[in-house]
Amino acid sequence: MTKKQHYVPQFYLNNFINKSHKLNVYDRKKECFFEVSPREICFENYLHETLWEDANPRLGKYILPNQIEESLSMQESTYSAILKRVIEICKDPKNKYALICNREDKQLLAKFVTNMLVRNPWILHQVDENCFSDGIMDNDEIQAIDQMLYGMQFGGTKSLVRAANKMVWLDEKFIPGQICEDLRCLNFCFLIASDNNFVTSSFPVLYETYDLEERTYLDNIYIPLNPQIALLYSRGDKFKPFRNKEAFLTADMVQLLNNGYFKCENEQARFIIANNKIVLEKLINIQN
């Protein structure tokens, strides 16, 4: 069993380490700075596991232990490779006006961003809360299934539904396709910070949505890839000329994007992460 289960993967956090191979971090809750290795932050013990409730102890403590964690680990090797490729292309001055991604790269980036969003505990908590709609347990058929599962010593429906819900939400075979599809329909570009550094957080993906005809659509979605490069998907036309290309930002524009993490709840984006303590301190001073 993997005990420390990261919701922000270490391969991503490694892009923000300093010369000492540590992350500079500001804890919004405790209002303090500290340094830490990527292994020791942005994880929860047994985050992706589901406890058997009221079940036969012989079934073990968790339903299908480590299955989701192993699936995420396999995905991460693919996502790590595409990020390295994109970053290397963007770092080469010869590619200043070049198209960055081929068709396969675009699909993988959309999956990566979706994965980074849906695996976060803040999102998972909301998904878990919506597992059981109001009154579902009053349904006669559900009650009959519940009784049958108790009779088989599986502890009823709730544990199994929660486990299935996590699997559908996080496993590579089921990763929320609608989010990926929405991303592929948006303009996307790579933001380049020339005179400032991007920071990230324990909730790296910032997003805006709008509702239309009883459905929620993505409007803007943003994630830094390293201190100099960020990925932006947008429905607007402002960045349309830079589709699949680099767009160079002023220091003030980078600062504006960095400020976005402070619009999140403390529990959502508790840790602000940078590779440079000076950049981090300046950002915190602006907020104060």
Coordinates of C-alpha atoms in Angstrom, one line a residue:
M1 CA 0.0 0.0 0.0
T2 CA 1.2 3.5 -0.8
K3 CA 0.4 5.6 2.3
K4 CA 1.4 9.0 1.0
Q5 CA -0.9 9.6 -1.9
H6 CA -0.2 12.8 -3.8
Y7 CA -2.9 14.9 -5.2
V8 CA -0.3 17.2 -6.9
P9 CA 2.2 14.7 -8.4
Q10 CA 5.8 15.0 -7.6
F11 CA 6.9 15.1 -11.2
Y12 CA 5.0 18.4 -11.5
L13 CA 6.3 19.9 -8.3
N14 CA 9.8 19.0 -9.3
N15 CA 9.5 21.8 -12.0
F16 CA 9.4 24.3 -9.2
I17 CA 12.3 23.2 -7.0
N18 CA 15.1 25.7 -6.1
K19 CA 18.8 25.1 -6.2
S20 CA 18.6 23.1 -3.0
H21 CA 16.0 20.8 -4.6
K22 CA 13.3 22.1 -2.3
L23 CA 10.1 24.0 -2.8
N24 CA 9.6 27.5 -1.3
V25 CA 6.1 27.4 0.3
Y26 CA 3.8 29.8 1.9
D27 CA 1.1 28.3 4.1
R28 CA -2.0 30.6 3.9
K29 CA -3.6 28.9 6.9
K30 CA -0.7 29.3 9.3
E31 CA 0.7 32.4 7.6
C32 CA 4.3 31.1 7.5
F33 CA 7.0 30.3 5.0
F34 CA 9.0 27.1 4.8
E35 CA 11.0 24.9 2.5
V36 CA 10.1 21.3 1.7
S37 CA 10.8 18.5 -0.7
P38 CA 8.1 17.6 -3.3
R39 CA 7.7 14.2 -1.6
E40 CA 6.6 15.9 1.7
I41 CA 3.8 18.1 0.5
C42 CA 0.5 18.0 -1.4
F43 CA -0.5 14.5 -0.2
E44 CA -3.0 12.8 2.1
N45 CA -2.6 9.5 3.7
Y46 CA -4.7 6.9 1.8
L47 CA -6.5 9.7 -0.1
H48 CA -7.6 7.5 -3.0
E49 CA -8.8 4.6 -0.9
T50 CA -12.4 3.8 0.2
L51 CA -13.0 2.2 3.6
W52 CA -15.3 -0.8 3.8
E53 CA -18.0 0.3 6.2
D54 CA -19.9 -2.3 8.3
A55 CA -18.4 -5.1 6.2
N56 CA -16.8 -8.4 7.0
P57 CA -13.3 -7.7 8.4
R58 CA -11.9 -10.5 6.2
L59 CA -12.5 -8.2 3.2
G60 CA -9.7 -6.0 4.5
K61 CA -9.7 -2.3 5.4
Y62 CA -10.1 -0.8 1.9
I63 CA -12.0 -1.7 -1.3
L64 CA -9.5 -2.7 -4.1
P65 CA -6.6 -1.2 -2.2
N66 CA -4.0 0.8 -4.2
Q67 CA -5.8 0.3 -7.5
I68 CA -6.4 4.0 -8.1
E69 CA -3.0 4.9 -6.9
E70 CA -1.3 2.5 -9.3
S71 CA -3.5 3.8 -12.2
L72 CA -2.5 7.4 -11.4
S73 CA 1.2 6.4 -11.3
M74 CA 1.0 4.9 -14.8
Q75 CA -0.7 8.0 -16.1
E76 CA 2.0 10.2 -14.5
S77 CA 4.8 8.8 -16.6
T78 CA 3.0 9.8 -19.8
Y79 CA 2.1 13.2 -18.4
S80 CA 5.7 13.8 -17.2
A81 CA 7.0 13.1 -20.7
I82 CA 4.6 15.4 -22.5
L83 CA 5.4 18.2 -20.0
K84 CA 9.2 17.8 -20.6
R85 CA 8.7 17.9 -24.3
V86 CA 6.6 21.0 -24.3
I87 CA 8.9 22.8 -21.9
E88 CA 12.0 22.0 -24.0
I89 CA 10.3 23.3 -27.1
C90 CA 9.2 26.5 -25.4
K91 CA 12.7 27.1 -24.0
D92 CA 14.3 27.1 -27.4
P93 CA 14.4 30.7 -28.8
K94 CA 14.0 29.3 -32.3
N95 CA 10.5 28.3 -31.6
K96 CA 9.3 31.8 -30.6
Y97 CA 6.6 31.8 -33.4
A98 CA 6.3 28.0 -33.9
L99 CA 3.4 25.7 -33.3
I100 CA 4.2 23.8 -30.1
C101 CA 2.0 20.7 -30.1
N102 CA 1.0 18.1 -32.6
R103 CA -2.4 16.4 -32.4
E104 CA -1.3 13.7 -29.9
D105 CA 0.3 16.3 -27.7
K106 CA -2.9 18.3 -27.6
Q107 CA -4.9 15.3 -26.5
L108 CA -2.3 14.4 -23.8
L109 CA -2.2 18.0 -22.5
A110 CA -6.0 18.1 -22.2
K111 CA -5.9 14.8 -20.2
F112 CA -3.1 16.1 -18.0
V113 CA -4.9 19.3 -17.1
T114 CA -8.1 17.3 -16.5
N115 CA -6.3 14.9 -14.2
M116 CA -4.6 17.7 -12.2
L117 CA -8.0 19.2 -11.6
V118 CA -10.2 16.2 -10.7
R119 CA -7.7 14.4 -8.4
N120 CA -7.6 17.3 -6.0
P121 CA -9.1 16.6 -2.5
W122 CA -11.2 19.8 -2.7
I123 CA -12.8 18.5 -5.9
L124 CA -13.1 15.0 -4.7
H125 CA -14.8 16.1 -1.5
Q126 CA -17.5 17.8 -3.6
V127 CA -17.9 14.7 -5.8
D128 CA -18.3 12.5 -2.7
E129 CA -20.9 14.8 -1.3
N130 CA -22.9 14.4 -4.5
C131 CA -22.7 10.6 -4.6
F132 CA -26.1 10.2 -3.0
S133 CA -28.8 12.5 -4.1
D134 CA -31.5 13.5 -1.7
G135 CA -33.8 10.6 -0.9
I136 CA -32.0 8.0 -3.0
M137 CA -31.8 5.6 0.0
D138 CA -35.6 5.8 0.4
N139 CA -35.9 4.1 -3.0
D140 CA -37.4 0.6 -2.6
E141 CA -35.0 -1.0 -5.1
I142 CA -32.0 0.6 -3.5
Q143 CA -33.1 -0.6 -0.1
A144 CA -33.5 -4.1 -1.4
I145 CA -29.9 -4.0 -2.9
D146 CA -28.7 -2.6 0.4
Q147 CA -30.2 -5.4 2.4
M148 CA -28.8 -8.0 0.0
L149 CA -25.3 -6.6 0.3
Y150 CA -25.5 -6.5 4.1
G151 CA -26.6 -10.1 3.9
M152 CA -23.5 -10.9 1.9
Q153 CA -21.4 -9.0 4.5
F154 CA -20.4 -6.3 2.0
G155 CA -21.8 -3.6 4.3
G156 CA -24.4 -2.1 2.1
T157 CA -24.3 0.1 -1.0
K158 CA -22.6 3.3 0.3
S159 CA -19.0 2.1 0.4
L160 CA -19.2 0.4 -3.0
V161 CA -20.8 3.5 -4.6
R162 CA -18.1 5.7 -3.2
A163 CA -15.4 3.4 -4.5
A164 CA -17.0 3.2 -7.9
N165 CA -17.4 6.9 -8.0
K166 CA -13.7 7.5 -7.3
M167 CA -12.7 4.9 -9.9
V168 CA -14.9 6.6 -12.6
W169 CA -13.5 10.0 -11.6
L170 CA -9.8 9.1 -11.4
D171 CA -9.0 6.0 -13.4
E172 CA -7.4 6.5 -16.9
K173 CA -10.1 4.4 -18.5
F174 CA -12.9 6.7 -17.2
I175 CA -11.3 10.1 -16.7
P176 CA -14.1 12.7 -17.2
G177 CA -14.3 12.9 -21.0
Q178 CA -16.5 16.0 -21.1
I179 CA -13.8 18.2 -19.5
C180 CA -11.2 16.9 -22.0
E181 CA -13.6 17.6 -24.8
D182 CA -14.4 21.1 -23.6
L183 CA -10.6 21.8 -23.4
R184 CA -10.0 20.7 -26.9
C185 CA -12.7 23.2 -28.1
L186 CA -10.9 26.1 -26.5
N187 CA -8.1 28.3 -27.8
F188 CA -4.9 27.4 -26.0
C189 CA -1.5 28.9 -25.8
F190 CA 1.7 28.9 -23.7
L191 CA 2.3 31.9 -21.6
I192 CA 6.0 32.9 -21.2
A193 CA 7.1 34.9 -18.2
S194 CA 10.1 37.1 -19.2
D195 CA 10.6 39.3 -16.2
N196 CA 8.8 37.5 -13.4
N197 CA 8.1 33.9 -12.2
F198 CA 4.9 32.0 -12.2
V199 CA 4.0 30.4 -8.8
T200 CA 1.7 27.4 -8.4
S201 CA -0.2 26.0 -5.5
S202 CA -1.7 22.9 -3.8
F203 CA -4.6 23.5 -6.2
P204 CA -2.6 24.3 -9.4
V205 CA -5.5 24.5 -11.9
L206 CA -7.4 27.8 -11.9
Y207 CA -10.6 27.8 -13.9
E208 CA -13.7 29.9 -14.7
T209 CA -17.0 28.5 -15.9
Y210 CA -20.4 29.7 -17.2
D211 CA -23.8 28.0 -17.3
L212 CA -25.8 27.6 -20.5
E213 CA -28.9 25.4 -21.0
E214 CA -28.5 23.5 -17.8
R215 CA -24.9 22.7 -18.4
T216 CA -21.7 24.2 -17.1
Y217 CA -19.0 25.1 -19.6
L218 CA -15.3 26.0 -19.1
D219 CA -14.5 29.5 -20.0
N220 CA -10.8 29.9 -18.9
I221 CA -8.5 27.3 -17.4
Y222 CA -4.9 28.0 -16.4
I223 CA -2.0 26.0 -15.0
P224 CA 1.7 26.9 -14.6
L225 CA 4.1 24.3 -16.0
N226 CA 7.2 25.7 -14.5
P227 CA 8.4 29.2 -13.3
Q228 CA 8.7 30.5 -16.8
I229 CA 5.9 28.7 -18.7
A230 CA 2.2 28.4 -18.1
L231 CA -0.7 26.8 -20.1
L232 CA -3.9 28.8 -20.8
Y233 CA -7.1 27.6 -22.3
S234 CA -9.6 30.3 -23.2
R235 CA -12.9 30.8 -24.9
G236 CA -12.2 34.4 -25.6
D237 CA -10.5 35.9 -28.6
K238 CA -7.7 37.7 -26.8
F239 CA -5.3 34.9 -27.1
K240 CA -6.7 33.4 -30.3
P241 CA -3.8 34.7 -32.5
F242 CA -1.4 32.7 -30.2
R243 CA -3.3 29.4 -30.5
N244 CA -0.7 26.6 -29.9
K245 CA 2.0 29.2 -29.8
E246 CA 3.9 31.2 -27.2
A247 CA 2.5 34.5 -25.8
F248 CA 5.0 36.7 -23.9
L249 CA 3.7 38.4 -20.7
T250 CA 4.8 41.4 -18.8
A251 CA 5.8 41.1 -15.2
D252 CA 2.5 42.7 -14.1
M253 CA 0.5 40.2 -16.1
V254 CA 2.3 37.3 -14.5
Q255 CA 1.7 38.9 -11.1
L256 CA -2.0 39.1 -11.9
L257 CA -2.2 35.4 -12.7
N258 CA -0.2 34.6 -9.5
N259 CA -2.8 36.6 -7.5
G260 CA -5.5 34.2 -8.8
Y261 CA -4.6 31.6 -6.2
F262 CA -5.5 34.0 -3.4
K263 CA -9.1 34.2 -4.8
C264 CA -9.4 30.5 -3.9
E265 CA -10.5 29.4 -0.4
N266 CA -7.7 28.7 2.0
E267 CA -8.6 25.0 2.1
Q268 CA -8.7 24.9 -1.7
A269 CA -5.3 26.5 -2.4
R270 CA -3.7 26.4 1.1
F271 CA 0.0 26.2 -0.1
I272 CA 1.4 28.8 -2.5
I273 CA 4.6 27.2 -4.1
A274 CA 7.5 28.9 -5.9
N275 CA 11.1 28.1 -6.8
N276 CA 12.2 31.5 -5.5
K277 CA 11.5 32.8 -2.0
I278 CA 11.9 36.5 -3.0
V279 CA 9.1 36.1 -5.6
L280 CA 7.0 34.4 -3.0
E281 CA 7.6 37.0 -0.3
K282 CA 6.8 39.8 -2.8
L283 CA 3.6 38.2 -3.7
I284 CA 2.5 37.7 -0.1
N285 CA 3.4 41.3 0.7
I286 CA 1.1 42.5 -2.1
Q287 CA -1.8 40.5 -0.7
N288 CA -1.2 42.1 2.8

